[in-house]
Each structure stands twice: as structure tokens, then as C-alpha cells.
Short mmCIF file of C-alpha atoms and ligand atoms in Angstrom, two decimals:
data_model
loop_
_atom_site.label_atom_id
_atom_site.label_comp_id
_atom_site.label_asym_id
_atom_site.label_seq_id
_atom_site.Cartn_x
_atom_site.Cartn_y
_atom_site.Cartn_z
CA UNK O 1 90.76 33.79 87.29
CA UNK O 2 87.05 32.90 86.91
CA UNK O 3 86.04 36.18 88.58
CA UNK O 4 88.19 38.21 86.16
CA UNK O 5 86.73 36.55 82.98
CA UNK O 6 83.16 36.93 84.19
CA UNK O 7 83.93 40.61 84.96
CA UNK O 8 85.24 41.22 81.46
CA UNK O 9 82.18 39.44 80.03
CA UNK O 10 79.92 41.73 82.03
CA UNK O 11 81.94 44.74 80.75
CA UNK O 12 81.55 43.59 77.12
CA UNK O 13 77.84 43.06 77.65
CA UNK O 14 77.43 46.51 79.24
CA UNK O 15 79.41 48.14 76.43
CA UNK O 16 77.34 46.27 73.83
CA UNK O 17 74.10 47.40 75.52
CA UNK O 18 75.19 51.06 75.52
CA UNK O 19 76.07 50.90 71.81
CA UNK O 20 72.76 49.20 71.02
CA UNK O 21 70.79 51.83 72.97
CA UNK O 22 72.75 54.68 71.34
CA UNK O 23 72.16 53.19 67.86
CA UNK O 24 68.46 52.75 68.54
CA UNK O 25 68.07 56.35 69.82
CA UNK O 26 69.95 57.62 66.76
CA UNK O 27 67.77 55.60 64.40
CA UNK O 28 64.48 56.62 66.06
CA UNK O 29 65.13 60.30 66.62
CA UNK O 30 67.94 61.50 64.34
CA UNK O 31 68.44 59.14 61.38
CA UNK O 32 65.60 60.45 59.29
CA UNK O 33 66.69 64.10 59.75
CA UNK O 34 70.31 63.21 59.08
CA UNK O 35 69.38 61.27 55.94
CA UNK O 36 67.18 64.13 54.68
CA UNK O 37 69.87 66.75 55.32
CA UNK O 38 72.37 64.58 53.42
CA UNK O 39 69.90 64.15 50.51
CA UNK O 40 69.36 67.91 50.24
CA UNK O 41 73.11 68.53 49.85
CA UNK O 42 72.91 67.00 46.36
CA UNK O 43 72.18 69.62 43.65
CA UNK O 44 68.62 69.61 42.22
CA UNK O 45 68.94 68.10 38.70
CA UNK O 46 68.35 70.55 35.87
CA UNK O 47 66.18 68.01 34.03
CA UNK O 48 63.85 67.82 37.06
CA UNK O 49 63.61 71.62 37.09
CA UNK O 50 62.64 71.47 33.46
CA UNK O 51 59.84 68.99 34.24
CA UNK O 52 58.55 71.13 37.09
CA UNK O 53 58.54 74.12 34.73
CA UNK O 54 56.68 72.31 31.98
CA UNK O 55 54.35 70.00 34.00
CA UNK O 56 53.62 71.81 37.30
CA UNK O 57 52.26 75.16 36.14
CA UNK O 58 52.15 76.84 39.56
CA UNK O 59 55.90 76.27 40.02
CA UNK O 60 56.74 78.89 37.37
CA UNK O 61 54.66 81.52 39.16
CA UNK O 62 56.06 80.95 42.66
CA UNK O 63 58.49 83.38 44.22
CA UNK O 64 62.09 82.03 44.48
CA UNK O 65 61.97 80.94 48.14
CA UNK O 66 58.84 78.87 47.50
CA UNK O 67 60.32 77.47 44.27
CA UNK O 68 63.31 76.27 46.24
CA UNK O 69 61.01 74.87 48.96
CA UNK O 70 59.08 72.88 46.30
CA UNK O 71 62.33 71.55 44.77
CA UNK O 72 63.55 70.40 48.20
CA UNK O 73 60.31 68.60 48.92
CA UNK O 74 60.37 66.98 45.44
CA UNK O 75 63.96 65.86 46.08
CA UNK O 76 63.02 64.16 49.34
CA UNK O 77 59.83 62.73 47.90
CA UNK O 78 61.72 61.07 45.01
CA UNK O 79 64.40 59.68 47.33
CA UNK O 80 61.89 58.16 49.76
CA UNK O 81 58.81 57.06 47.91
CA UNK O 82 58.63 53.93 45.71
CA UNK O 83 57.04 54.26 42.29
CA UNK O 84 55.61 51.22 40.47
CA UNK O 85 54.47 51.10 36.85
CA UNK O 86 51.33 48.98 36.35
CA UNK O 87 50.07 47.22 33.18
CA UNK O 88 53.50 47.61 31.57
CA UNK O 89 53.71 51.36 32.18
CA UNK O 90 57.26 52.70 32.40
CA UNK O 91 57.73 55.25 35.13
CA UNK O 92 60.44 57.71 34.03
CA UNK O 93 61.69 60.95 35.60
CA UNK O 94 59.05 63.00 33.86
CA UNK O 95 56.27 60.94 35.45
CA UNK O 96 57.97 60.93 38.87
CA UNK O 97 58.63 64.70 38.96
CA UNK O 98 55.18 65.59 37.68
CA UNK O 99 53.47 63.55 40.39
CA UNK O 100 55.85 64.62 43.14
CA UNK O 101 55.60 68.24 42.09
CA UNK O 102 51.81 68.30 42.42
CA UNK O 103 51.78 66.26 45.62
CA UNK O 104 54.34 68.56 47.25
CA UNK O 105 52.34 71.70 46.38
CA UNK O 106 50.03 70.56 49.18
CA UNK O 107 52.84 70.62 51.72
CA UNK O 108 54.75 73.52 50.19
CA UNK O 109 54.26 75.61 53.34
CA UNK O 110 53.58 72.69 55.67
CA UNK O 111 56.03 70.20 57.24
CA UNK O 112 57.39 67.61 54.84
CA UNK O 113 56.62 65.04 57.54
CA UNK O 114 52.90 65.27 56.57
CA UNK O 115 53.81 62.77 53.82
CA UNK O 116 55.88 60.44 56.00
CA UNK O 117 53.16 57.79 55.82
CA UNK O 118 53.05 57.83 52.02
CA UNK O 119 55.16 54.93 50.88
CA UNK O 120 54.32 54.03 47.31
CA UNK O 121 52.76 55.39 44.14
CA UNK O 122 51.33 53.02 41.55
CA UNK O 123 50.96 54.43 38.08
CA UNK O 124 48.69 52.98 35.41
CA UNK O 125 48.96 54.19 31.79
CA UNK O 126 45.25 55.11 31.70
CA UNK O 127 42.06 54.81 33.73
CA UNK O 128 41.97 51.29 35.19
CA UNK O 129 39.31 48.74 35.99
CA UNK O 130 38.61 47.64 39.53
CA UNK O 131 36.50 44.62 40.35
CA UNK O 132 34.74 44.72 43.74
CA UNK O 133 33.23 41.60 45.26
CA UNK O 134 30.97 41.89 48.33
CA UNK O 135 29.20 39.19 50.21
CA UNK O 136 26.65 39.32 53.03
CA UNK O 137 26.84 35.60 53.59
CA UNK O 138 23.85 34.91 51.36
CA UNK O 139 24.42 36.92 48.24
CA UNK O 140 27.70 37.74 46.49
CA UNK O 141 27.57 40.95 44.46
CA UNK O 142 30.15 42.01 41.96
CA UNK O 143 30.78 45.47 40.54
CA UNK O 144 33.23 46.91 38.08
CA UNK O 145 34.52 50.44 38.28
CA UNK O 146 36.79 52.52 36.09
CA UNK O 147 39.06 54.75 38.22
CA UNK O 148 41.44 57.61 37.53
CA UNK O 149 43.07 57.31 40.95
CA UNK O 150 42.68 56.26 44.55
CA UNK O 151 44.40 56.64 47.89
CA UNK O 152 44.61 54.17 50.68
CA UNK O 153 45.10 54.78 54.40
CA UNK O 154 48.06 52.37 54.24
CA UNK O 155 50.14 54.97 52.43
CA UNK O 156 49.50 53.96 48.84
CA UNK O 157 48.38 56.24 46.03
CA UNK O 158 47.24 54.92 42.67
CA UNK O 159 47.10 57.22 39.61
CA UNK O 160 46.24 56.97 35.92
CA UNK O 161 49.04 58.74 34.02
CA UNK O 162 46.76 59.93 31.22
CA UNK O 163 44.61 61.76 33.81
CA UNK O 164 47.75 63.26 35.42
CA UNK O 165 49.00 64.52 32.04
CA UNK O 166 45.63 66.01 31.26
CA UNK O 167 45.64 67.80 34.65
CA UNK O 168 49.22 69.05 34.08
CA UNK O 169 48.09 70.49 30.69
CA UNK O 170 45.05 72.25 32.17
CA UNK O 171 46.16 74.03 35.33
CA UNK O 172 42.91 75.96 35.66
CA UNK O 173 40.52 73.04 35.26
CA UNK O 174 38.62 71.97 38.35
CA UNK O 175 40.10 68.51 38.03
CA UNK O 176 43.48 67.41 39.14
CA UNK O 177 43.68 63.79 40.19
CA UNK O 178 47.13 64.23 41.76
CA UNK O 179 46.05 67.01 44.10
CA UNK O 180 42.86 65.07 44.87
CA UNK O 181 44.49 61.80 45.90
CA UNK O 182 47.27 63.35 47.96
CA UNK O 183 44.68 65.52 49.75
CA UNK O 184 43.12 62.22 50.92
CA UNK O 185 46.52 61.25 52.35
CA UNK O 186 46.48 64.47 54.43
CA UNK O 187 42.94 63.70 55.58
CA UNK O 188 44.05 60.25 56.77
CA UNK O 189 46.67 61.75 59.12
CA UNK O 190 44.36 61.88 62.14
CA UNK O 191 43.20 58.32 61.44
CA UNK O 192 39.79 59.31 59.99
CA UNK O 193 38.83 60.04 56.38
CA UNK O 194 36.34 62.63 57.50
CA UNK O 195 37.14 65.61 55.30
CA UNK O 196 39.16 67.32 58.04
CA UNK O 197 42.92 66.94 58.29
CA UNK O 198 44.59 67.55 61.69
CA UNK O 199 43.77 71.11 62.80
CA UNK O 200 44.30 73.38 65.79
CA UNK O 201 41.27 73.85 68.06
CA UNK O 202 40.52 77.29 66.61
CA UNK O 203 40.99 76.10 63.01
CA UNK O 204 38.75 73.08 63.64
CA UNK O 205 35.92 75.31 64.90
CA UNK O 206 36.02 77.56 61.83
CA UNK O 207 36.53 74.53 59.54
CA UNK O 208 33.44 72.74 60.83
CA UNK O 209 31.22 75.80 60.43
CA UNK O 210 32.37 76.85 56.97
CA UNK O 211 32.78 73.37 55.48
CA UNK O 212 29.44 72.00 56.79
CA UNK O 213 27.57 74.97 55.30
CA UNK O 214 29.35 74.71 51.94
CA UNK O 215 28.86 70.93 51.79
CA UNK O 216 25.17 71.26 52.46
CA UNK O 217 24.90 74.03 49.84
CA UNK O 218 26.51 71.75 47.25
CA UNK O 219 24.18 68.85 48.08
CA UNK O 220 21.18 71.23 48.06
CA UNK O 221 22.01 72.57 44.60
CA UNK O 222 22.48 69.04 43.21
CA UNK O 223 19.19 67.99 44.80
CA UNK O 224 17.47 70.79 42.97
CA UNK O 225 19.21 69.92 39.70
CA UNK O 226 21.28 73.07 39.65
CA UNK O 227 24.66 72.75 37.98
CA UNK O 228 27.28 73.57 40.60
CA UNK O 229 30.64 75.12 39.73
CA UNK O 230 32.37 72.66 42.00
CA UNK O 231 32.81 69.03 40.97
CA UNK O 232 29.55 67.30 42.05
CA UNK O 233 31.68 64.31 43.19
CA UNK O 234 32.46 66.44 46.26
CA UNK O 235 28.87 65.92 47.44
CA UNK O 236 29.29 62.17 47.93
CA UNK O 237 30.93 62.48 51.36
CA UNK O 238 32.96 65.01 53.40
CA UNK O 239 36.28 63.31 52.55
CA UNK O 240 35.56 63.81 48.82
CA UNK O 241 34.42 67.38 49.49
CA UNK O 242 37.83 68.21 51.03
CA UNK O 243 39.71 66.55 48.12
CA UNK O 244 37.57 68.36 45.53
CA UNK O 245 37.97 71.71 47.35
CA UNK O 246 41.72 71.19 47.44
CA UNK O 247 41.70 70.85 43.63
CA UNK O 248 39.71 74.10 43.37
CA UNK O 249 41.94 75.88 45.90
CA UNK O 250 45.10 75.33 43.82
CA UNK O 251 43.55 75.33 40.36
CA UNK O 252 40.90 78.10 40.62
CA UNK O 253 41.81 80.09 43.72
CA UNK O 254 40.26 83.38 42.59
CA UNK O 255 36.94 81.80 41.86
CA UNK O 256 36.85 79.88 45.13
CA UNK O 257 37.88 82.94 47.09
CA UNK O 258 35.18 85.05 45.50
CA UNK O 259 32.35 82.55 45.74
CA UNK O 260 33.17 80.85 49.05
CA UNK O 261 35.37 83.23 51.08
CA UNK O 262 35.03 81.35 54.39
CA UNK O 263 35.94 78.01 52.81
CA UNK O 264 38.91 79.67 51.10
CA UNK O 265 39.98 81.16 54.39
CA UNK O 266 39.81 77.73 56.08
CA UNK O 267 41.92 76.09 53.35
CA UNK O 268 44.42 79.01 53.29
CA UNK O 269 44.84 78.57 57.06
CA UNK O 270 45.43 74.87 56.70
CA UNK O 271 47.75 74.97 53.62
CA UNK O 272 49.48 78.11 55.02
CA UNK O 273 49.59 79.75 51.61
CA UNK O 274 47.38 81.75 49.29
CA UNK O 275 47.51 80.45 45.64
CA UNK O 276 45.62 83.60 44.50
CA UNK O 277 48.83 85.52 45.13
CA UNK O 278 50.52 83.65 42.27
CA UNK O 279 48.40 84.61 39.29
CA UNK O 280 49.35 84.10 35.67
CA UNK O 281 50.95 87.37 34.52
CA UNK O 282 51.28 86.62 30.83
ZN1 LIG V 1 38.50 60.92 46.27
#
């Protein structure tokens, strides 16, 4: 009698263990794919398409397969990332789609999983103040900065909506805070904010040569008080150089291609697309 009950207890335990292992394997390896496939079965809302059309200028010039690819990435982005309005700002669908649309341009031809680590987007109505306090044990120094956006390696992106709107209205300006901050997120993927996202060995070799030369050129021209075409902020460090170049790659591809063909080639290889193919035709 005792032997039979302990046997059935062992059987229940074994069965429970198998179910637990199967559930863990499903969650770790298949759940995300399953959830994304399910999400993409829902139709893309017409109002979101309207916001992409009016607020993400490149969307309207893309060929149909890439338009659909952008919509799918936006759909996943909106279902997975948390948006938070700061200082009383109300985050509506227009705000969400505009930010997601620009962010997903960066991974339009790349795996969506490049943004797996991005968890939240904080949106301020306008440029916001940041107070930094530093101490070396003897002296405490305090500084105030006004920022249009920032990205953290912990998966958070902060944006000022007024700057985003301005960027959406001026698709050929060298500034686009959304492209800039999400480029930093790609840079973080290999654990270092060093201006080089994860690359193949061959890409990395070409990247290092072309980017180092271009970075030094920008610093050199600033040092000699020449006004560069590229945002001078790119000269502060390689991570900013990559973010600034990403803005130029999507916003002014023809100019970048003409003036810095090797840099353009490196970016085209990484982003796996050529924005100069999608020129304004009207
Ligand atoms: Zn930056």
C-alpha cells in the first residue's frame, strides 16, 4: 500500500517536472516568436498608416515590400515597448507611431530583434532640464543641461516631442533626434558605446578604416574653425559620430554618398539598405 502511493507520488512529480521543463523551453525559445506571429495577424490600423504617411516622410517613398516591412516592425514595436509621458505630456497614437516609425527605419532591413533590449520610451513635451551632481569626495559640482533626447544602455530612450515633431516636418535636415537616439541603442548591442554596432569581421575592418578617417577629418575641420556640413556634435566622441552619421544617412543620403563614399558604403552595409534609392519624385 505504502509502496503504491509513493510510486504514484513519484509519477506525479516526474510528470510535473516534464511539464515544467516543456513550459520553460517553450517560453525561452518559442514564446516570443509565437507572440510576434500572433500580433502580426492583426490588421495594421488605417490611422497608424496615416500617421506614417504624414510624419515619417521616407515611408511614402518606399517600395511596397519595404512599406509593409516598416508597418510590421511598427506593429511589434507598439505592442512591446512601454511609452511614458513626462511633465504631463499625453502620449497618443500620433506620438507613438511617429517615434516607432523613425526608430524602425533603422532596422527596416535588419532583424527586429536588434531592438529587443529597448523597453521604454519617455516623452517630454519639449527640451528638458537635467541636473547632474558629481563628487570627487572633496568637491561636489553641479551642472544643468537642456536635452532634446538621450539613450541609456538599460533600454530606455528619452525624447522631447517638440524636437521629434520638428524632425518629422524637416525630413532633409541633418537633425533627427529619433534616428539619433535609437542609433545609440544599436551601438549598445555589443556592450560598448564605441561608435560601432555589432559587425562581421570584414565589415568591422572597413568600418574602422573609413570611420576613423572621417572622424579625424571632422575634428580637424572644427579645430581649424571650418564649418563642417555634418553636425559638429559628432566630433565629441565616436558614439556620437555614429549617431550623427545615421541621421545624415537617412536624411541626406545623396550628400553623404557624394562627399564621404566610404562612410556611406559602411553604413549601407550595416543598415542593409540604400536610402538614396528612395528619392523624392515630386
Ligand atoms: Zn547622442
